[in-house]
PDB file of C-alpha atoms and ligand atoms in Angstrom:
ATOM      1  CA  MET A   1      -0.213   0.101   0.203  1.00 90.00           C
ATOM      2  CA  SER A   2       1.239   3.656  -1.072  1.00 95.00           C
ATOM      3  CA  LYS A   3       1.413   6.129   1.563  1.00 97.00           C
ATOM      4  CA  GLN A   4      -1.424   8.066  -0.915  1.00 97.00           C
ATOM      5  CA  THR A   5      -3.639   4.698  -1.020  1.00 98.00           C
ATOM      6  CA  LEU A   6      -3.132   5.019   3.137  1.00 98.00           C
ATOM      7  CA  ALA A   7      -4.561   8.457   3.237  1.00 98.00           C
ATOM      8  CA  PHE A   8      -7.295   7.662   0.821  1.00 98.00           C
ATOM      9  CA  GLU A   9      -8.564   4.346   2.809  1.00 98.00           C
ATOM     10  CA  LEU A  10      -8.227   6.313   5.855  1.00 98.00           C
ATOM     11  CA  SER A  11     -10.413   9.466   4.695  1.00 97.00           C
ATOM     12  CA  LYS A  12     -13.558   6.758   3.823  1.00 98.00           C
ATOM     13  CA  PHE A  13     -13.925   5.969   7.766  1.00 98.00           C
ATOM     14  CA  LYS A  14     -16.370   7.258  10.006  1.00 97.00           C
ATOM     15  CA  VAL A  15     -15.700  10.080  12.177  1.00 95.00           C
ATOM     16  CA  PHE A  16     -17.247  12.074  15.346  1.00 93.00           C
ATOM     17  CA  ASP A  17     -21.149  12.064  14.824  1.00 89.00           C
ATOM     18  CA  ASP A  18     -21.342  14.653  17.523  1.00 88.00           C
ATOM     19  CA  ALA A  19     -18.050  15.396  18.895  1.00 89.00           C
ATOM     20  CA  LYS A  20     -17.977  15.991  22.603  1.00 92.00           C
ATOM     21  CA  GLN A  21     -16.250  19.444  23.438  1.00 89.00           C
ATOM     22  CA  ASN A  22     -15.336  18.251  27.148  1.00 92.00           C
ATOM     23  CA  LEU A  23     -13.431  15.681  25.427  1.00 95.00           C
ATOM     24  CA  GLU A  24     -11.468  17.650  23.298  1.00 93.00           C
ATOM     25  CA  GLN A  25     -13.008  15.201  20.577  1.00 93.00           C
ATOM     26  CA  TYR A  26     -11.448  16.042  17.083  1.00 92.00           C
ATOM     27  CA  SER A  27     -10.408  13.676  14.576  1.00 94.00           C
ATOM     28  CA  THR A  28      -6.868  13.570  12.822  1.00 96.00           C
ATOM     29  CA  ASP A  29      -6.855  14.532   9.414  1.00 94.00           C
ATOM     30  CA  SER A  30      -6.268  11.615   7.180  1.00 96.00           C
ATOM     31  CA  GLU A  31      -3.656  13.310   5.379  1.00 96.00           C
ATOM     32  CA  ILE A  32      -1.591  14.042   8.249  1.00 96.00           C
ATOM     33  CA  ALA A  33      -2.212  10.366   9.657  1.00 97.00           C
ATOM     34  CA  ALA A  34      -1.182   8.942   6.877  1.00 98.00           C
ATOM     35  CA  SER A  35       1.951  11.090   6.516  1.00 97.00           C
ATOM     36  CA  ILE A  36       2.718  10.321  10.556  1.00 97.00           C
ATOM     37  CA  LEU A  37       2.153   6.347   9.914  1.00 98.00           C
ATOM     38  CA  TRP A  38       4.352   6.432   6.805  1.00 98.00           C
ATOM     39  CA  ASP A  39       7.059   7.711   8.621  1.00 97.00           C
ATOM     40  CA  ALA A  40       6.841   5.301  11.612  1.00 98.00           C
ATOM     41  CA  GLN A  41       6.663   2.124   9.135  1.00 98.00           C
ATOM     42  CA  MET A  42       9.779   3.436   7.228  1.00 97.00           C
ATOM     43  CA  GLN A  43      11.641   3.333  11.202  1.00 96.00           C
ATOM     44  CA  GLY A  44      10.419  -0.247  11.757  1.00 98.00           C
ATOM     45  CA  TRP A  45       7.514   1.094  14.334  1.00 98.00           C
ATOM     46  CA  ILE A  46       4.336  -0.617  12.869  1.00 98.00           C
ATOM     47  CA  LYS A  47       4.443  -3.520  10.940  1.00 98.00           C
ATOM     48  CA  ASP A  48       4.842  -6.973  13.247  1.00 98.00           C
ATOM     49  CA  LYS A  49       4.342  -4.552  16.153  1.00 98.00           C
ATOM     50  CA  SER A  50       2.045  -4.272  19.209  1.00 98.00           C
ATOM     51  CA  VAL A  51       0.281  -0.779  19.501  1.00 98.00           C
ATOM     52  CA  ILE A  52      -1.575   1.262  21.807  1.00 98.00           C
ATOM     53  CA  ASP A  53      -4.018   3.917  20.319  1.00 98.00           C
ATOM     54  CA  LEU A  54      -4.559   5.858  23.069  1.00 98.00           C
ATOM     55  CA  GLY A  55      -7.850   8.391  23.156  1.00 98.00           C
ATOM     56  CA  ALA A  56      -8.733   6.374  19.833  1.00 98.00           C
ATOM     57  CA  GLY A  57     -12.128   8.103  19.463  1.00 98.00           C
ATOM     58  CA  THR A  58     -12.969   6.904  15.938  1.00 98.00           C
ATOM     59  CA  GLY A  59      -9.896   4.656  15.978  1.00 98.00           C
ATOM     60  CA  ILE A  60      -8.167   6.027  12.470  1.00 98.00           C
ATOM     61  CA  LEU A  61      -4.696   5.745  14.121  1.00 98.00           C
ATOM     62  CA  GLY A  62      -4.949   2.333  14.934  1.00 98.00           C
ATOM     63  CA  ILE A  63      -6.968   1.590  11.952  1.00 98.00           C
ATOM     64  CA  GLY A  64      -3.453   2.588  10.061  1.00 98.00           C
ATOM     65  CA  CYS A  65      -1.834   0.996  12.019  1.00 98.00           C
ATOM     66  CA  LEU A  66      -3.786  -2.307  11.130  1.00 98.00           C
ATOM     67  CA  LEU A  67      -3.317  -1.149   7.581  1.00 98.00           C
ATOM     68  CA  LEU A  68       0.636  -1.180   7.424  1.00 98.00           C
ATOM     69  CA  GLY A  69       0.419  -4.758   9.417  1.00 98.00           C
ATOM     70  CA  ALA A  70       0.700  -4.072  12.851  1.00 98.00           C
ATOM     71  CA  LYS A  71       0.495  -7.614  15.030  1.00 98.00           C
ATOM     72  CA  LYS A  72      -2.236  -6.383  17.693  1.00 98.00           C
ATOM     73  CA  VAL A  73      -3.480  -2.612  18.031  1.00 98.00           C
ATOM     74  CA  THR A  74      -5.420  -2.110  21.303  1.00 98.00           C
ATOM     75  CA  PHE A  75      -7.870   0.850  21.541  1.00 98.00           C
ATOM     76  CA  VAL A  76      -8.579   2.905  24.679  1.00 98.00           C
ATOM     77  CA  GLU A  77     -11.465   5.352  24.756  1.00 98.00           C
ATOM     78  CA  ILE A  78     -13.375   6.517  27.450  1.00 98.00           C
ATOM     79  CA  ASP A  79     -16.451   7.804  25.320  1.00 98.00           C
ATOM     80  CA  SER A  80     -18.697   4.886  24.331  1.00 97.00           C
ATOM     81  CA  ASP A  81     -20.807   6.445  21.498  1.00 97.00           C
ATOM     82  CA  SER A  82     -17.129   7.048  19.723  1.00 98.00           C
ATOM     83  CA  ILE A  83     -16.569   3.441  20.043  1.00 98.00           C
ATOM     84  CA  ASN A  84     -19.758   2.191  18.517  1.00 98.00           C
ATOM     85  CA  ILE A  85     -18.311   4.146  15.337  1.00 98.00           C
ATOM     86  CA  LEU A  86     -15.088   2.836  15.869  1.00 98.00           C
ATOM     87  CA  LYS A  87     -16.427  -0.641  16.135  1.00 98.00           C
ATOM     88  CA  GLU A  88     -18.295   0.022  12.596  1.00 98.00           C
ATOM     89  CA  ASN A  89     -15.006   1.248  11.347  1.00 98.00           C
ATOM     90  CA  LEU A  90     -13.376  -1.792  12.168  1.00 98.00           C
ATOM     91  CA  GLU A  91     -16.107  -4.192  10.385  1.00 98.00           C
ATOM     92  CA  GLU A  92     -15.806  -2.168   7.496  1.00 98.00           C
ATOM     93  CA  LEU A  93     -12.173  -2.739   7.759  1.00 98.00           C
ATOM     94  CA  LYS A  94     -12.461  -6.500   8.054  1.00 98.00           C
ATOM     95  CA  GLU A  95     -14.839  -6.397   4.987  1.00 98.00           C
ATOM     96  CA  LYS A  96     -12.347  -4.589   2.782  1.00 97.00           C
ATOM     97  CA  PHE A  97      -8.993  -6.327   3.897  1.00 98.00           C
ATOM     98  CA  ASP A  98      -7.491  -9.291   5.275  1.00 96.00           C
ATOM     99  CA  ILE A  99      -6.807  -8.380   8.911  1.00 97.00           C
ATOM    100  CA  THR A 100      -5.532 -11.290  11.033  1.00 96.00           C
ATOM    101  CA  ALA A 101      -4.340  -8.878  13.634  1.00 98.00           C
ATOM    102  CA  GLU A 102      -5.386  -8.870  17.254  1.00 98.00           C
ATOM    103  CA  ILE A 103      -7.779  -6.289  17.923  1.00 98.00           C
ATOM    104  CA  VAL A 104      -8.432  -4.938  21.640  1.00 98.00           C
ATOM    105  CA  ILE A 105     -10.990  -2.173  22.663  1.00 98.00           C
ATOM    106  CA  GLU A 106     -10.702  -1.054  26.553  1.00 96.00           C
ATOM    107  CA  ASN A 107     -13.456   1.368  27.274  1.00 96.00           C
ATOM    108  CA  THR A 108     -11.805   3.335  30.295  1.00 96.00           C
ATOM    109  CA  ASP A 109     -10.393   6.504  31.335  1.00 96.00           C
ATOM    110  CA  ILE A 110      -6.477   6.809  30.794  1.00 96.00           C
ATOM    111  CA  LYS A 111      -6.672   7.775  34.706  1.00 94.00           C
ATOM    112  CA  ASN A 112      -7.178   4.162  35.276  1.00 92.00           C
ATOM    113  CA  ILE A 113      -4.100   3.040  33.592  1.00 90.00           C
ATOM    114  CA  GLU A 114      -1.696   1.024  35.894  1.00 82.00           C
ATOM    115  CA  ASP A 115       1.496   0.292  35.348  1.00 70.00           C
ATOM    116  CA  LYS A 116       0.963  -3.221  36.404  1.00 70.00           C
ATOM    117  CA  THR A 117      -2.767  -3.690  35.315  1.00 77.00           C
ATOM    118  CA  PHE A 118      -2.263  -2.940  31.574  1.00 87.00           C
ATOM    119  CA  GLU A 119      -0.405  -5.027  29.125  1.00 91.00           C
ATOM    120  CA  LYS A 120       2.327  -3.104  27.822  1.00 94.00           C
ATOM    121  CA  ALA A 121       3.115  -2.777  23.437  1.00 98.00           C
ATOM    122  CA  ASP A 122       5.852  -2.015  21.503  1.00 98.00           C
ATOM    123  CA  VAL A 123       4.331   1.557  20.692  1.00 98.00           C
ATOM    124  CA  VAL A 124       1.611   4.107  21.441  1.00 98.00           C
ATOM    125  CA  ILE A 125       0.234   6.371  19.111  1.00 98.00           C
ATOM    126  CA  GLN A 126      -2.165   9.176  20.317  1.00 98.00           C
ATOM    127  CA  ASN A 127      -3.621  12.245  19.338  1.00 98.00           C
ATOM    128  CA  PRO A 128      -4.641  13.351  22.879  1.00 97.00           C
ATOM    129  CA  PRO A 129      -6.631  16.134  24.171  1.00 95.00           C
ATOM    130  CA  PHE A 130      -4.368  19.196  24.083  1.00 91.00           C
ATOM    131  CA  GLY A 131      -5.373  20.479  27.704  1.00 88.00           C
ATOM    132  CA  THR A 132      -7.411  23.147  27.055  1.00 86.00           C
ATOM    133  CA  GLN A 133     -10.778  21.821  28.680  1.00 88.00           C
ATOM    134  CA  GLU A 134      -9.416  19.965  31.479  1.00 89.00           C
ATOM    135  CA  LYS A 135      -6.065  21.146  31.920  1.00 91.00           C
ATOM    136  CA  ASN A 136      -2.940  18.932  32.021  1.00 93.00           C
ATOM    137  CA  MET A 137      -4.569  15.967  29.901  1.00 95.00           C
ATOM    138  CA  ASP A 138      -1.916  16.423  27.424  1.00 95.00           C
ATOM    139  CA  SER A 139       0.629  15.734  30.076  1.00 95.00           C
ATOM    140  CA  LEU A 140      -1.300  12.931  31.669  1.00 96.00           C
ATOM    141  CA  PHE A 141      -1.824  11.377  28.140  1.00 98.00           C
ATOM    142  CA  LEU A 142       1.956  11.576  27.596  1.00 98.00           C
ATOM    143  CA  GLU A 143       2.504   9.670  30.970  1.00 97.00           C
ATOM    144  CA  LYS A 144       0.517   7.429  30.304  1.00 97.00           C
ATOM    145  CA  ALA A 145       1.935   6.439  27.292  1.00 98.00           C
ATOM    146  CA  MET A 146       5.268   6.387  28.586  1.00 97.00           C
ATOM    147  CA  ILE A 147       4.327   3.842  30.956  1.00 95.00           C
ATOM    148  CA  LEU A 148       2.759   1.676  28.176  1.00 96.00           C
ATOM    149  CA  ALA A 149       5.714   1.966  25.603  1.00 97.00           C
ATOM    150  CA  ASP A 150       9.216   2.219  25.187  1.00 98.00           C
ATOM    151  CA  LYS A 151       7.947   3.688  21.601  1.00 98.00           C
ATOM    152  CA  VAL A 152       5.552   6.808  21.466  1.00 98.00           C
ATOM    153  CA  ILE A 153       4.257   8.574  18.777  1.00 98.00           C
ATOM    154  CA  THR A 154       2.440  11.571  19.945  1.00 98.00           C
ATOM    155  CA  MET A 155       0.686  15.063  18.991  1.00 97.00           C
ATOM    156  CA  HIS A 156       0.375  18.270  20.741  1.00 96.00           C
ATOM    157  CA  LYS A 157      -0.162  21.809  20.150  1.00 95.00           C
ATOM    158  CA  THR A 158       3.238  23.410  18.423  1.00 96.00           C
ATOM    159  CA  VAL A 159       3.254  25.894  21.386  1.00 95.00           C
ATOM    160  CA  THR A 160       3.908  23.336  24.029  1.00 96.00           C
ATOM    161  CA  LYS A 161       6.801  22.123  22.256  1.00 97.00           C
ATOM    162  CA  GLU A 162       9.744  23.303  25.120  1.00 97.00           C
ATOM    163  CA  PHE A 163       7.064  21.691  27.685  1.00 97.00           C
ATOM    164  CA  ILE A 164       7.146  18.163  25.490  1.00 97.00           C
ATOM    165  CA  ASP A 165      10.648  18.166  25.350  1.00 98.00           C
ATOM    166  CA  ASN A 166      11.669  18.957  28.477  1.00 98.00           C
ATOM    167  CA  PHE A 167       8.884  16.340  29.836  1.00 98.00           C
ATOM    168  CA  SER A 168      10.289  13.773  27.440  1.00 98.00           C
ATOM    169  CA  ALA A 169      14.259  14.288  28.853  1.00 98.00           C
ATOM    170  CA  LYS A 170      12.989  14.249  32.566  1.00 98.00           C
ATOM    171  CA  HIS A 171      11.349  10.601  31.408  1.00 98.00           C
ATOM    172  CA  ASN A 172      14.017   9.420  29.683  1.00 98.00           C
ATOM    173  CA  PHE A 173      12.760   9.653  26.061  1.00 98.00           C
ATOM    174  CA  GLN A 174      14.832  11.083  23.495  1.00 98.00           C
ATOM    175  CA  VAL A 175      12.975  12.907  20.224  1.00 98.00           C
ATOM    176  CA  PHE A 176      13.861  10.638  17.424  1.00 97.00           C
ATOM    177  CA  ARG A 177      11.690  12.428  14.919  1.00 97.00           C
ATOM    178  CA  TYR A 178       9.554  16.331  15.051  1.00 97.00           C
ATOM    179  CA  TYR A 179       7.071  17.226  12.519  1.00 94.00           C
ATOM    180  CA  HIS A 180       4.505  20.179  12.634  1.00 93.00           C
ATOM    181  CA  TYR A 181       1.372  20.483  10.691  1.00 93.00           C
ATOM    182  CA  ASN A 182      -1.218  22.984  10.101  1.00 90.00           C
ATOM    183  CA  TYR A 183      -3.769  20.622  11.371  1.00 86.00           C
ATOM    184  CA  PRO A 184      -7.420  21.294   9.767  1.00 82.00           C
ATOM    185  CA  LEU A 185      -9.924  21.600  12.757  1.00 77.00           C
ATOM    186  CA  LYS A 186     -13.135  20.741  10.876  1.00 69.00           C
ATOM    187  CA  MET A 187     -16.053  22.904  12.579  1.00 60.00           C
ATOM    188  CA  SER A 188     -17.041  20.185  14.851  1.00 56.00           C
ATOM    189  CA  LEU A 189     -17.290  22.060  18.150  1.00 58.00           C
ATOM    190  CA  PRO A 190     -19.846  24.539  18.607  1.00 62.00           C
ATOM    191  CA  GLN A 191     -17.317  27.317  19.916  1.00 65.00           C
ATOM    192  CA  HIS A 192     -15.828  27.236  16.109  1.00 61.00           C
ATOM    193  CA  LYS A 193     -16.929  29.929  13.985  1.00 61.00           C
ATOM    194  CA  LYS A 194     -15.321  29.396  10.302  1.00 62.00           C
ATOM    195  CA  THR A 195     -16.005  25.754   8.338  1.00 72.00           C
ATOM    196  CA  ILE A 196     -12.198  24.879   8.826  1.00 79.00           C
ATOM    197  CA  GLU A 197      -9.625  26.506  11.134  1.00 81.00           C
ATOM    198  CA  TYR A 198      -5.887  25.851  11.178  1.00 87.00           C
ATOM    199  CA  ILE A 199      -3.701  25.231  14.151  1.00 90.00           C
ATOM    200  CA  LYS A 200      -0.259  24.665  14.393  1.00 94.00           C
ATOM    201  CA  VAL A 201       0.441  20.777  16.054  1.00 95.00           C
ATOM    202  CA  SER A 202       3.217  19.261  16.167  1.00 97.00           C
ATOM    203  CA  CYS A 203       3.920  15.294  15.792  1.00 97.00           C
ATOM    204  CA  TRP A 204       7.112  13.731  18.094  1.00 98.00           C
ATOM    205  CA  LEU A 205       8.415  10.571  17.844  1.00 98.00           C
ATOM    206  CA  LEU A 206       9.679   9.711  21.012  1.00 98.00           C
ATOM    207  CA  VAL A 207      12.165   6.429  22.227  1.00 98.00           C
ATOM    208  CA  LYS A 208      13.270   5.462  25.537  1.00 98.00           C
ATOM    209  CA  ASP A 209      16.844   5.784  26.312  1.00 94.00           C
TER     210      ASP A 209
HETATM  211  N1  SAH B 301      -7.257   8.955  18.317  1.00 86.80           N
HETATM  212  C1  SAH B 301      -8.504   9.964  17.342  1.00 86.80           C
HETATM  213  C2  SAH B 301      -8.947  10.774  18.478  1.00 86.80           C
HETATM  214  C3  SAH B 301      -8.626  12.009  18.827  1.00 86.80           C
HETATM  215  S1  SAH B 301      -9.373  12.841  19.857  1.00 86.80           S
HETATM  216  C4  SAH B 301      -8.009  10.549  16.314  1.00 86.80           C
HETATM  217  O1  SAH B 301      -7.063  10.974  16.288  1.00 86.80           O
HETATM  218  O2  SAH B 301      -9.048  10.881  15.352  1.00 86.80           O
HETATM  219  C5  SAH B 301      -8.940  12.657  21.500  1.00 86.80           C
HETATM  220  C6  SAH B 301      -9.621  11.494  21.768  1.00 86.80           C
HETATM  221  O3  SAH B 301      -9.560  11.160  23.387  1.00 86.80           O
HETATM  222  C7  SAH B 301     -11.287  11.537  21.828  1.00 86.80           C
HETATM  223  O4  SAH B 301     -12.222  10.292  21.262  1.00 86.80           O
HETATM  224  C8  SAH B 301     -11.910  11.702  23.527  1.00 86.80           C
HETATM  225  O5  SAH B 301     -13.043  11.028  23.671  1.00 86.80           O
HETATM  226  C9  SAH B 301     -10.610  10.724  24.101  1.00 86.80           C
HETATM  227  N2  SAH B 301     -10.458  10.907  25.457  1.00 86.80           N
HETATM  228  C10 SAH B 301     -10.531  12.254  26.168  1.00 86.80           C
HETATM  229  N3  SAH B 301     -10.259  11.918  27.712  1.00 86.80           N
HETATM  230  C11 SAH B 301      -9.915  10.822  27.534  1.00 86.80           C
HETATM  231  C12 SAH B 301      -9.853   9.944  28.988  1.00 86.80           C
HETATM  232  N4  SAH B 301      -9.627  10.601  29.864  1.00 86.80           N
HETATM  233  N5  SAH B 301      -9.522   8.434  28.534  1.00 86.80           N
HETATM  234  C13 SAH B 301      -9.778   7.872  27.528  1.00 86.80           C
HETATM  235  N6  SAH B 301     -10.108   8.567  26.350  1.00 86.80           N
HETATM  236  C14 SAH B 301     -10.115  10.097  26.642  1.00 86.80           C
END
């Protein structure tokens, strides 16, 4: 599968019906998701690996990993409405592609993730809440991601770069790749006035020392 095909396939899956503001629900743009996943797979991070999609929403990131040959994907999401859409997306995926990977769905708050109770993975991928509704959600997601895997693919607002870099160093993670994007935020939340608003979002590929 080419990067373009991946982006095209990802664009066809369902996104949030009625995005919930308090949970900062926004879907990762399919072109951006494909570009991040493609680079990660070039580094050997996806194929035959176990992946946790933290704050999975409707599943675009984990589904991308399944399309690129991950051996197991665990989708972790607090919101059962999103999980219903995720399940529809997974049905569609399995109808169209021969997916043999193990797929797990955990309907839970990431706050419940503790070191010993949750099976670790090779990689965590996440586009978490940016912490604009509930303060520090971005760092809480990052902290949990670092407990769950030694490789972390994580998206945050570009303005938080210094914080994310310092947080990573403090937790003994090195920045392996860093990109930034103009992230199209479709008008899915009531406070968004324009049809599409662009915000500066960066993606870090982090590796434990
Ligand atoms: N990964 C998806 C969704 C990103 S939006 C994508 O890239 O398109 C962030 C997601 O985190 C939402 O689905 C939201 O419901 C979920 N979320 C927010 N707080 C959470 C929490 N405490 N525990 C688990 N999931 C949470």
